[in-house]
XYZ file of C-alpha atoms in Angstrom:
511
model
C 0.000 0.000 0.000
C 2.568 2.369 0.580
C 3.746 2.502 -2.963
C 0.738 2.893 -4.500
C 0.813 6.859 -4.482
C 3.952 6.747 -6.209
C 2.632 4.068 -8.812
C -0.294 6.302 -9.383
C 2.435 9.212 -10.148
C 3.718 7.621 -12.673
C 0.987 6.606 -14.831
C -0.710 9.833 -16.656
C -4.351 10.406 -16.661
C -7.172 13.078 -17.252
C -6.671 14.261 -13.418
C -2.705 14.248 -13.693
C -2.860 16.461 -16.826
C 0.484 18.914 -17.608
C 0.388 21.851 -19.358
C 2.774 23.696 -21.537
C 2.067 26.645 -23.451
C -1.606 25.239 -23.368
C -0.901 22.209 -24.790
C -1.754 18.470 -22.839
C 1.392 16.762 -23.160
C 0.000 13.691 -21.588
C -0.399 10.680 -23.734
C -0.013 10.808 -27.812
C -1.993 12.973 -29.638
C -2.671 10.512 -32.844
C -4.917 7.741 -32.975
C -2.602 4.613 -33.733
C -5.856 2.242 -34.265
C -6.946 4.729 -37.586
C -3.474 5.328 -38.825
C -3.501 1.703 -39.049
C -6.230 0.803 -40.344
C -5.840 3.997 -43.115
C -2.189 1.778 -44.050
C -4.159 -1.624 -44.501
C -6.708 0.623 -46.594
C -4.298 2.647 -48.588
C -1.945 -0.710 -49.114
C -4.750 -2.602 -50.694
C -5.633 0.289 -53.044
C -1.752 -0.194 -54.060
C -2.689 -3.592 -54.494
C -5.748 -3.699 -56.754
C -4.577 -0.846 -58.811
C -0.906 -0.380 -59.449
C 0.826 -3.601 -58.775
C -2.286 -6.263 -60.181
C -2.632 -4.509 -62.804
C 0.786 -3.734 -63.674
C 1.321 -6.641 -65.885
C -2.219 -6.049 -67.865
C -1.511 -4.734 -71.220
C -5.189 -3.838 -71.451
C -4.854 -1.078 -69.008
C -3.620 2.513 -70.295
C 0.250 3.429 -69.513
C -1.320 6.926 -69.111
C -4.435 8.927 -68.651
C -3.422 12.258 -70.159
C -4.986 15.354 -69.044
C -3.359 18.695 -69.977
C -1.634 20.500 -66.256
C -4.678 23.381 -66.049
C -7.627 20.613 -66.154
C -5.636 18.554 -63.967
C -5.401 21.125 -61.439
C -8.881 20.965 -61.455
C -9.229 17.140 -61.053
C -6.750 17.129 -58.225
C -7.968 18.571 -55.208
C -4.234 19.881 -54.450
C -5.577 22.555 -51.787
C -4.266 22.595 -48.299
C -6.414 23.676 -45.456
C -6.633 24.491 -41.903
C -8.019 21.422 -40.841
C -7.434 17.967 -41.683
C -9.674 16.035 -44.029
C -11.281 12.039 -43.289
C -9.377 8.937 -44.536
C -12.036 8.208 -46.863
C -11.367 11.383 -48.640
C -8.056 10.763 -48.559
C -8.072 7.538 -49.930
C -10.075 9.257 -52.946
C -7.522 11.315 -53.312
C -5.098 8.558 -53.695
C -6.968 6.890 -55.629
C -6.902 10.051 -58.203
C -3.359 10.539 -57.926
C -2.997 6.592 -59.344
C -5.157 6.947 -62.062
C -3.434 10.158 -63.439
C -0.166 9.404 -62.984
C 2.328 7.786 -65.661
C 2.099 3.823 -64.894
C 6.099 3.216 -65.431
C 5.242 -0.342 -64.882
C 3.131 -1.074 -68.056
C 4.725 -3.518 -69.805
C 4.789 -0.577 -72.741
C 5.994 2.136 -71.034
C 9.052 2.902 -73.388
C 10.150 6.129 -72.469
C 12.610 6.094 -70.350
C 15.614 4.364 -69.286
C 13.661 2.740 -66.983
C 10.295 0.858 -66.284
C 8.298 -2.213 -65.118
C 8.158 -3.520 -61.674
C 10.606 -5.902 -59.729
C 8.335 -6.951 -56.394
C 11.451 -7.711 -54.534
C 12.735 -4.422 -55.035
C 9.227 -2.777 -54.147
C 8.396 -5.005 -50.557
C 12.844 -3.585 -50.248
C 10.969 -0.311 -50.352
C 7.954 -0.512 -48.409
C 10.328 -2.232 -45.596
C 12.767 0.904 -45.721
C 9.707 3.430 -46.198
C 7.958 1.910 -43.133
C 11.256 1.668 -41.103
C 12.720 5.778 -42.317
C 16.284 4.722 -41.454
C 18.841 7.055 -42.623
C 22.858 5.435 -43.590
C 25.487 7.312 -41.799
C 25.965 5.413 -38.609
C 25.964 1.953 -37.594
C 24.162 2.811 -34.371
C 21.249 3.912 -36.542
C 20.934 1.703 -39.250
C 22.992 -0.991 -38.726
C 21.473 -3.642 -41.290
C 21.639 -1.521 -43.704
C 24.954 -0.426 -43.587
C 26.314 -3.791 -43.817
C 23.755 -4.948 -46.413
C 25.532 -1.623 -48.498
C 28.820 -3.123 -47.408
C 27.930 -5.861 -49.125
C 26.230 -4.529 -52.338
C 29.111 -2.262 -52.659
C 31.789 -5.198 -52.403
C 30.033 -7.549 -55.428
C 29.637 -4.669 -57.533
C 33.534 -3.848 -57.512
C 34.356 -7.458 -58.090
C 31.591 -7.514 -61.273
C 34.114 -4.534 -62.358
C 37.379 -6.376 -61.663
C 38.914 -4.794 -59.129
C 40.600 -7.234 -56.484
C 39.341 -3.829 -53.828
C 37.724 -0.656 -53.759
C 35.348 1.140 -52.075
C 31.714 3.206 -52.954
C 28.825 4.833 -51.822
C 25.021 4.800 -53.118
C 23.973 8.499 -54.368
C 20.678 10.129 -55.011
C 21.221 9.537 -59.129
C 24.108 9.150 -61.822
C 24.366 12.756 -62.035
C 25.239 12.839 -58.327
C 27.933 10.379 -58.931
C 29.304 11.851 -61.492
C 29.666 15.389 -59.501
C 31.171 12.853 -56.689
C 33.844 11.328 -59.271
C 34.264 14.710 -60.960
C 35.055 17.129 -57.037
C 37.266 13.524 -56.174
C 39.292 13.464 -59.426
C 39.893 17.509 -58.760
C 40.947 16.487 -55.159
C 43.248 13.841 -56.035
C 45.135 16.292 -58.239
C 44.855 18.995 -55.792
C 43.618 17.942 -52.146
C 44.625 21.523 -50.924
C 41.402 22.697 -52.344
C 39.416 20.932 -49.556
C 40.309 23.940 -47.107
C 41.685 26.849 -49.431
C 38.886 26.648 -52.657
C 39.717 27.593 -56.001
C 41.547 30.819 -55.614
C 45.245 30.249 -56.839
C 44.136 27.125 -58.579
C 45.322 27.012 -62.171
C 42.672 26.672 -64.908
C 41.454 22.612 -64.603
C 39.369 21.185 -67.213
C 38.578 18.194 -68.135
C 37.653 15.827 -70.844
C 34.354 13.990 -71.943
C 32.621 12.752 -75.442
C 30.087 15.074 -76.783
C 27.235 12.170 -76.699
C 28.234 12.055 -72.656
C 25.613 12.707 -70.304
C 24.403 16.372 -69.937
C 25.092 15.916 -66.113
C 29.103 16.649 -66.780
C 28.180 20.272 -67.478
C 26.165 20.639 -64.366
C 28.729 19.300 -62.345
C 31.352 21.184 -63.809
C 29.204 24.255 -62.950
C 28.205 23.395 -59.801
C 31.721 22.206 -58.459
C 32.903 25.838 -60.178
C 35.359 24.493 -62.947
C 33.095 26.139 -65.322
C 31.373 24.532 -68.535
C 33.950 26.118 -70.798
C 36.545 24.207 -69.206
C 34.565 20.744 -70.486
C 36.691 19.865 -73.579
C 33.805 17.468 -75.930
C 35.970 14.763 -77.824
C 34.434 14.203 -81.156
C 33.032 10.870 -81.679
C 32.353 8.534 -84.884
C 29.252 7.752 -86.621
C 28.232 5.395 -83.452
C 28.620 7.540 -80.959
C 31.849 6.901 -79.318
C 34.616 8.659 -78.238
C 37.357 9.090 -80.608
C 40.372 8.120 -78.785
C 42.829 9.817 -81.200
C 40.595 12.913 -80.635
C 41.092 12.929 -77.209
C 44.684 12.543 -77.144
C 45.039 15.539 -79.466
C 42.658 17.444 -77.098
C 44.303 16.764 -73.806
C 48.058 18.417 -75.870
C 45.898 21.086 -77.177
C 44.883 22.081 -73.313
C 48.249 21.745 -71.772
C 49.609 24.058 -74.623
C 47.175 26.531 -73.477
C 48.322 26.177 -70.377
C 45.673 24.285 -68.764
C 45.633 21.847 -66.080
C 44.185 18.381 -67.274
C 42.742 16.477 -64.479
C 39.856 14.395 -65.724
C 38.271 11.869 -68.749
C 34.969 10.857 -68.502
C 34.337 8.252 -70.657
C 30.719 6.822 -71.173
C 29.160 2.975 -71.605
C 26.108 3.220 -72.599
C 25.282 6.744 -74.307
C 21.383 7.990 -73.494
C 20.811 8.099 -76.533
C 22.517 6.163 -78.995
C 23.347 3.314 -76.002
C 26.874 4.229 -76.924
C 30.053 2.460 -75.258
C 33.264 4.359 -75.265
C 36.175 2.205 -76.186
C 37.788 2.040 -72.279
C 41.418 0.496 -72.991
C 42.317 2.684 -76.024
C 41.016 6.062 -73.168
C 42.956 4.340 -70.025
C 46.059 4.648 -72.251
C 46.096 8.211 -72.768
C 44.567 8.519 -69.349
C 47.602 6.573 -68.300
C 50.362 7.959 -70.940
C 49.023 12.072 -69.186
C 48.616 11.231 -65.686
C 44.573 11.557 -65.572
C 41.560 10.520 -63.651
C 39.676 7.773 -65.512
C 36.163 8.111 -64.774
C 33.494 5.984 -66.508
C 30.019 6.959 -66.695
C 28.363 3.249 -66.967
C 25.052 4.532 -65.379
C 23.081 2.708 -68.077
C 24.792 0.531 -69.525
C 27.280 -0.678 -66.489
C 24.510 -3.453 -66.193
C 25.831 -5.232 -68.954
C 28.488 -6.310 -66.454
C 26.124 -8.913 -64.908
C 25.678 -11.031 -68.378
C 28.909 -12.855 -69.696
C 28.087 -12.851 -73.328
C 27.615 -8.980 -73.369
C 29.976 -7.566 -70.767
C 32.677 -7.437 -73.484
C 30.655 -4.204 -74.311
C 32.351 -2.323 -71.097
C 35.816 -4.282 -71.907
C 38.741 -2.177 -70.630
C 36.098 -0.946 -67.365
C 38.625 -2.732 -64.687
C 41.471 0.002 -65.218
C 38.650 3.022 -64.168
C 39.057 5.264 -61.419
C 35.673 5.431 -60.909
C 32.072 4.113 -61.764
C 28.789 5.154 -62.118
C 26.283 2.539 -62.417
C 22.374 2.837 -61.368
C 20.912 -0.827 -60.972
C 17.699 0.802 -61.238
C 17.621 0.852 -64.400
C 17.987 -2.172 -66.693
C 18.100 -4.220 -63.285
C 14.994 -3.115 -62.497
C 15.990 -1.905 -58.523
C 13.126 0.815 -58.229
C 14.534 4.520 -58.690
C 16.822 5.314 -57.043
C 19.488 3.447 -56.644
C 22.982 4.770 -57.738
C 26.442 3.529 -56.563
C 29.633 5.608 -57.098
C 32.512 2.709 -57.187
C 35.772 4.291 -56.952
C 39.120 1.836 -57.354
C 40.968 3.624 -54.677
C 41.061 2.056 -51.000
C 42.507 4.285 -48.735
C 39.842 6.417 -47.829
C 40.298 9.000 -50.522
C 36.653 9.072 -50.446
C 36.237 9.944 -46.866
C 39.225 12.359 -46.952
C 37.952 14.366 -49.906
C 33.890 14.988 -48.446
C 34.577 14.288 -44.456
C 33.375 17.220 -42.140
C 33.929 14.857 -39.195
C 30.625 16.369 -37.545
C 31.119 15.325 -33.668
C 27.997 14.862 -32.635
C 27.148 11.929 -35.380
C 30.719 10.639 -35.941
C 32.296 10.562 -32.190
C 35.926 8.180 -32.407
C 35.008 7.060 -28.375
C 32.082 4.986 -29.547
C 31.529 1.563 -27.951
C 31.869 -0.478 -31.647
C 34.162 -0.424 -34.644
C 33.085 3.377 -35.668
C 35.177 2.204 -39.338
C 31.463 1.118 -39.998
C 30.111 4.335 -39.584
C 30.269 4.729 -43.224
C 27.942 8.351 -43.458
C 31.017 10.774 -43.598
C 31.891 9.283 -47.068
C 29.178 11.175 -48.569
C 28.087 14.906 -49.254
C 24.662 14.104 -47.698
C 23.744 14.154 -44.146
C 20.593 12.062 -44.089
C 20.812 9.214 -46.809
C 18.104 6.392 -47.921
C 19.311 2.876 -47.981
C 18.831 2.771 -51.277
C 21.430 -0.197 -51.543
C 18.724 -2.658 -49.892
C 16.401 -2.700 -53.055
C 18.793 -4.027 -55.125
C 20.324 -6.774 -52.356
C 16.527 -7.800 -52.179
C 16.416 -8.245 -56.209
C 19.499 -10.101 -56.641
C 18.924 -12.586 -53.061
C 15.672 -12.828 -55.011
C 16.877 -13.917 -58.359
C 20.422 -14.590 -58.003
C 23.591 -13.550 -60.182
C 22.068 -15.888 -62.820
C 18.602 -14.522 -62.493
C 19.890 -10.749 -62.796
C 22.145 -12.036 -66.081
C 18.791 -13.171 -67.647
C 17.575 -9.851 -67.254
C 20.289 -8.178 -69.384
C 19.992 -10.750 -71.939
C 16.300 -10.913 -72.178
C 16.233 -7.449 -72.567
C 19.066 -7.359 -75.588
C 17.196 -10.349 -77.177
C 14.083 -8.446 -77.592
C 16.070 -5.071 -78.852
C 17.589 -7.232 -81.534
C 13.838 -9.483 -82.029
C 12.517 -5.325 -82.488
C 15.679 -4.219 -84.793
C 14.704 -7.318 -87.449
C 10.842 -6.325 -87.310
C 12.149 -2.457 -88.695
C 14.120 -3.724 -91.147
C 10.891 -5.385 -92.462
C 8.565 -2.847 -92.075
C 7.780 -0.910 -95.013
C 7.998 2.943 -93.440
C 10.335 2.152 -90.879
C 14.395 3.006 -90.961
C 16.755 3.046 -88.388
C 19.272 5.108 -87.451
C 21.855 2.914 -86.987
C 22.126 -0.762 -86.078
C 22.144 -0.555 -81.608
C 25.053 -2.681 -79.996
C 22.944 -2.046 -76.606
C 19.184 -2.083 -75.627
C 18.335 1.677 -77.514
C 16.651 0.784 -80.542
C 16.493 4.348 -82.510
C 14.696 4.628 -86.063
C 12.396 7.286 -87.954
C 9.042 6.029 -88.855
C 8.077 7.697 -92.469
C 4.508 7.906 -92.971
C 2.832 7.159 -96.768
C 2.778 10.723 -97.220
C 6.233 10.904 -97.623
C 7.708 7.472 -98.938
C 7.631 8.782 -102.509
C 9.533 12.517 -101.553
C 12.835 13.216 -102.673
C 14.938 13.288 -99.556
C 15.682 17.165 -99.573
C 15.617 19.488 -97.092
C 11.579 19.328 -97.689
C 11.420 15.462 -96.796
C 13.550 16.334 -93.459
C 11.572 19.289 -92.625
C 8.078 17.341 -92.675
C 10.206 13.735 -91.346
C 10.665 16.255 -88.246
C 7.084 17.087 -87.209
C 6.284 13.314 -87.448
C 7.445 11.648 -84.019
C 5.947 14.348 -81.914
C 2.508 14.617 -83.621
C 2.922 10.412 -83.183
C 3.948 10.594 -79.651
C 0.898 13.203 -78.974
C -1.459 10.320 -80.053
C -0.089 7.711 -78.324
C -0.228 9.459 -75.173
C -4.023 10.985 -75.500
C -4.934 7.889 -76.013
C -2.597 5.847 -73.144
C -1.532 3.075 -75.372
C 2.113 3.147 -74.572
C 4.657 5.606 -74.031
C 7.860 6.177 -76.178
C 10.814 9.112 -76.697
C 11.923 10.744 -79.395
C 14.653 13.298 -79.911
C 16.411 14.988 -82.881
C 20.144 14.173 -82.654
C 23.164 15.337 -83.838
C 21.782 17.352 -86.717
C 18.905 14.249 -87.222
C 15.737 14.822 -87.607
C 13.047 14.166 -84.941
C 13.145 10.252 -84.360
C 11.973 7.590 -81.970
C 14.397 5.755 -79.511
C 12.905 2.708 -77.868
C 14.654 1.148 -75.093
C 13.615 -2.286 -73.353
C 14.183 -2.908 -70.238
C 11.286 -4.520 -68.099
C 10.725 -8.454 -68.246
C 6.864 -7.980 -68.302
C 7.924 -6.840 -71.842
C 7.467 -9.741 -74.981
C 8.102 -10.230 -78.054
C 3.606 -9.637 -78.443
C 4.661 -5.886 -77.151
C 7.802 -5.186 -79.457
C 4.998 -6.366 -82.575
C 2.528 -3.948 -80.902
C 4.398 -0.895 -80.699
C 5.239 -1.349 -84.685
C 1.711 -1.810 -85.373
C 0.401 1.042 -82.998
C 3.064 3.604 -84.492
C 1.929 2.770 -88.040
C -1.807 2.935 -86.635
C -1.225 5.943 -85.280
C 0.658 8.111 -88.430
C -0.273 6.601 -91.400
C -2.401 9.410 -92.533
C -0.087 12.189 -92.111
């Protein structure tokens, strides 16, 4: 009895209340019971309408509506006060139906698409969970699962070591190989900046990814200081080029410091040729960076990974696994050959109240100071999921299905009466011009090219009002307006690649 006051104490209730500023501080203020039971409602809405009817070629890819009317549709408004679950499950169920469905199996747009359901329970566990990857104390499974992400990518490169970090996108890596190239040549510029630096500049291809020039801005080398190496018909980097462009800079007096080479061009699905670069890179004393953020997949399948041949004697990688392996966006590694922490000395602010040396465990796995981030998604887990899932074997089927069907596609063109390609693809981008009746007769003048142009967009604007598939186009290089389709998803067959002929011709032949 005589420690029942003191029990009583302890245990809040409406005659114990405490005040602060007005506010009851006693007891939470949501209602667990209805947040749950809106996730069980809102998760089965993801069920029955994205990831059931993913696979259902019967469904629309989109459900265009231009951005004023779809203001209108949305009810984007925030108020005052909160609004019920049932509206808000409406409103979910509005921002499903107009949004792109990347995971139609004819969603060609982009350099990614279609759904790996490893990869999405990966994110629903890390969503549910909001870990963030700087210290082990925090998130320790997923630092090691990183650890080990990071450690089978390197070996799929060739390197006996290394070390890496995921990044929010290719572009990010590329700024991180592009600053860490810059420090290697000059790690003074950590403390002291630019001023008193002579002028650096570096090298890249001028299909390379437009991402270069934003780094180079960002990191303040300047976009003039990006020397673009010519490259042949194909798309790749003219090593002899280069060479003649890195003496040209140091007899202006520059400071080389960087290549970039790329495998797997956005376009064009390019891949530079890596030894012949890694000589000069070699033969001047340069960073070798290589931009394989699409086409560093290729790695996984043995009969196509001669495509990045030359990749082991990089600097540093970029490759994104969400793309052609399918690990959800994003998910970006930076791989960088180097294993002496050059990484952690070039972005470390040693922040003492995250990265304290006194801890009680091996701080070495406290892996956050590596990066330029502070809070960081384990974006590493999606992809461990995928490939526990399917294996090195499954994964390798991927990247061969996928280059089966780009070739299967490439034969069906060359068919086709109307269709022409561009060029014949060594990767998955499958580029060609589709020339409606109209103009199948014309002379080939300026005329024919003029008309050729307007004919992909006024295609792709049909396609899209009526949510049959989804696919890019681009002019190029002085070409004319033309279609690049890139497979990627497994959902995808050889049925779809026959469909997107048909439904291109369906859609222009009376222009």
């Amino acid at each position: 009895m005589e420690g029942e006051p003191e029990q009583q104490e302890m245990v809040p209730n409406k005659k114990n209340v405490v005040l602060v500023d007005g506010i009851i501080l006693n007891g939470p203020t949501t209602d667990p019971k209805a947040g749950e039971k809106f996730v069980e409602e809102a998760c089965q809405l993801i069920m029955e309408e994205v990831i059931l009817k993913a696979p259902d070629v019967t469904e629309k890819v989109c459900e265009w509506q231009p951005p004023e009317q779809l203001k209108q549709l949305l009810d984007l408004e925030m108020r005052d006060t909160g609004e019920p679950h049932q509206r808000l499950l409406k409103l979910c169920q509005d921002v499903i139906r107009y949004s792109v469905k990347t995971n139609h199996p004819r969603f060609f747009n982009q350099l990614y698409a279609g759904i790996d359901y490893y990869a999405l329970v990966a994110r629903f566990i890390t969503e549910a969970l909001n870990p963030s990857v700087y210290t082990y104390e925090v998130s320790p499974v997923f630092l090691l699962v990183e650890e080990a992400v990071l450690k089978k990518m390197i070996e799929f490169i060739g390197w006996k070591e290394g070390d890496g970090i995921f990044n929010p996108g290719g572009s990010v890596s590329n700024m991180y190989a592009m600053n860490l190239a810059r420090y290697k040549y000059c790690p003074e510029i950590k403390e002291k900046g630019l001023s008193g630096l002579p002028r650096l500049v570096l090298f890249t291809s001028a299909e390379s990814h437009y991402s270069m020039k934003k780094a180079a801005s960002f990191l303040g080398i300047g976009t003039q200081n990006i020397y673009f190496v010519e490259t042949d018909s194909r798309g790749k980097m003219i090593p002899e080029e280069l060479e003649k462009q890195v003496q040209r800079a140091r007899k202006e007096g520059a400071a080389p410091f960087l290549v970039s080479a790329t495998c797997g061009t956005t376009v064009l699905g390019a891949f530079d040729p890596l030894d012949e670069i890694a000589d000069i890179c070699a033969r001047y004393g340069l960073w070798f960076h290589v931009d394989a953020s699409w086409g560093g997949s290729a790695l996984m399948s043995r009969k196509h990974r001669k495509l990045l041949h030359g990749i082991h004697r990089a600097d540093s990688v970029a490759w994104n696994p969400h793309k052609m392996l399918m690990a959800g966006i994003q998910c970006c590694a930076l791989l960088v050959k180097d294993n002496s922490d050059l990484l952690k000395r070039c972005y470390s602010a040693k922040a003492s109240y995250l990265f304290q040396q006194d801890k009680f465990y091996d701080v070495s796995y406290d892996t956050g100071d590596k990066s330029i981030q502070c809070s960081r998604r384990p974006d590493a887990f999606k992809f461990w999921m995928t490939w526990k899932a399917l294996g090195t074997l499954g994964l390798e089927e991927r990247v061969n299905r996928a280059l089966a069907l780009a070739r299967y596609l490439v034969e069906e063109i060359k068919k086709r009466e109307g269709f022409r390609l561009l060029l014949e693809p060594e990767f998955a981008n499958v580029c060609f011009w589709y020339i409606p009746p109209s103009l199948r007769t014309m002379e080939e003048g300026p005329e024919f090219w003029a008309k050729l142009n307007l004919v992909a967009p006024a295609i792709k604007e049909r396609m899209m009002k009526k949510g049959s598939m989804m696919l890019g186009y681009q002019p190029h290089q002085g070409k004319v307006n033309f279609f690049r389709q890139v497979v990627i998803s497994p959902q995808v067959s050889r049925e779809d690649m026959d469909f997107l002929l048909d439904e291109i011709d369906l859609l222009g032949r009376d222009m």
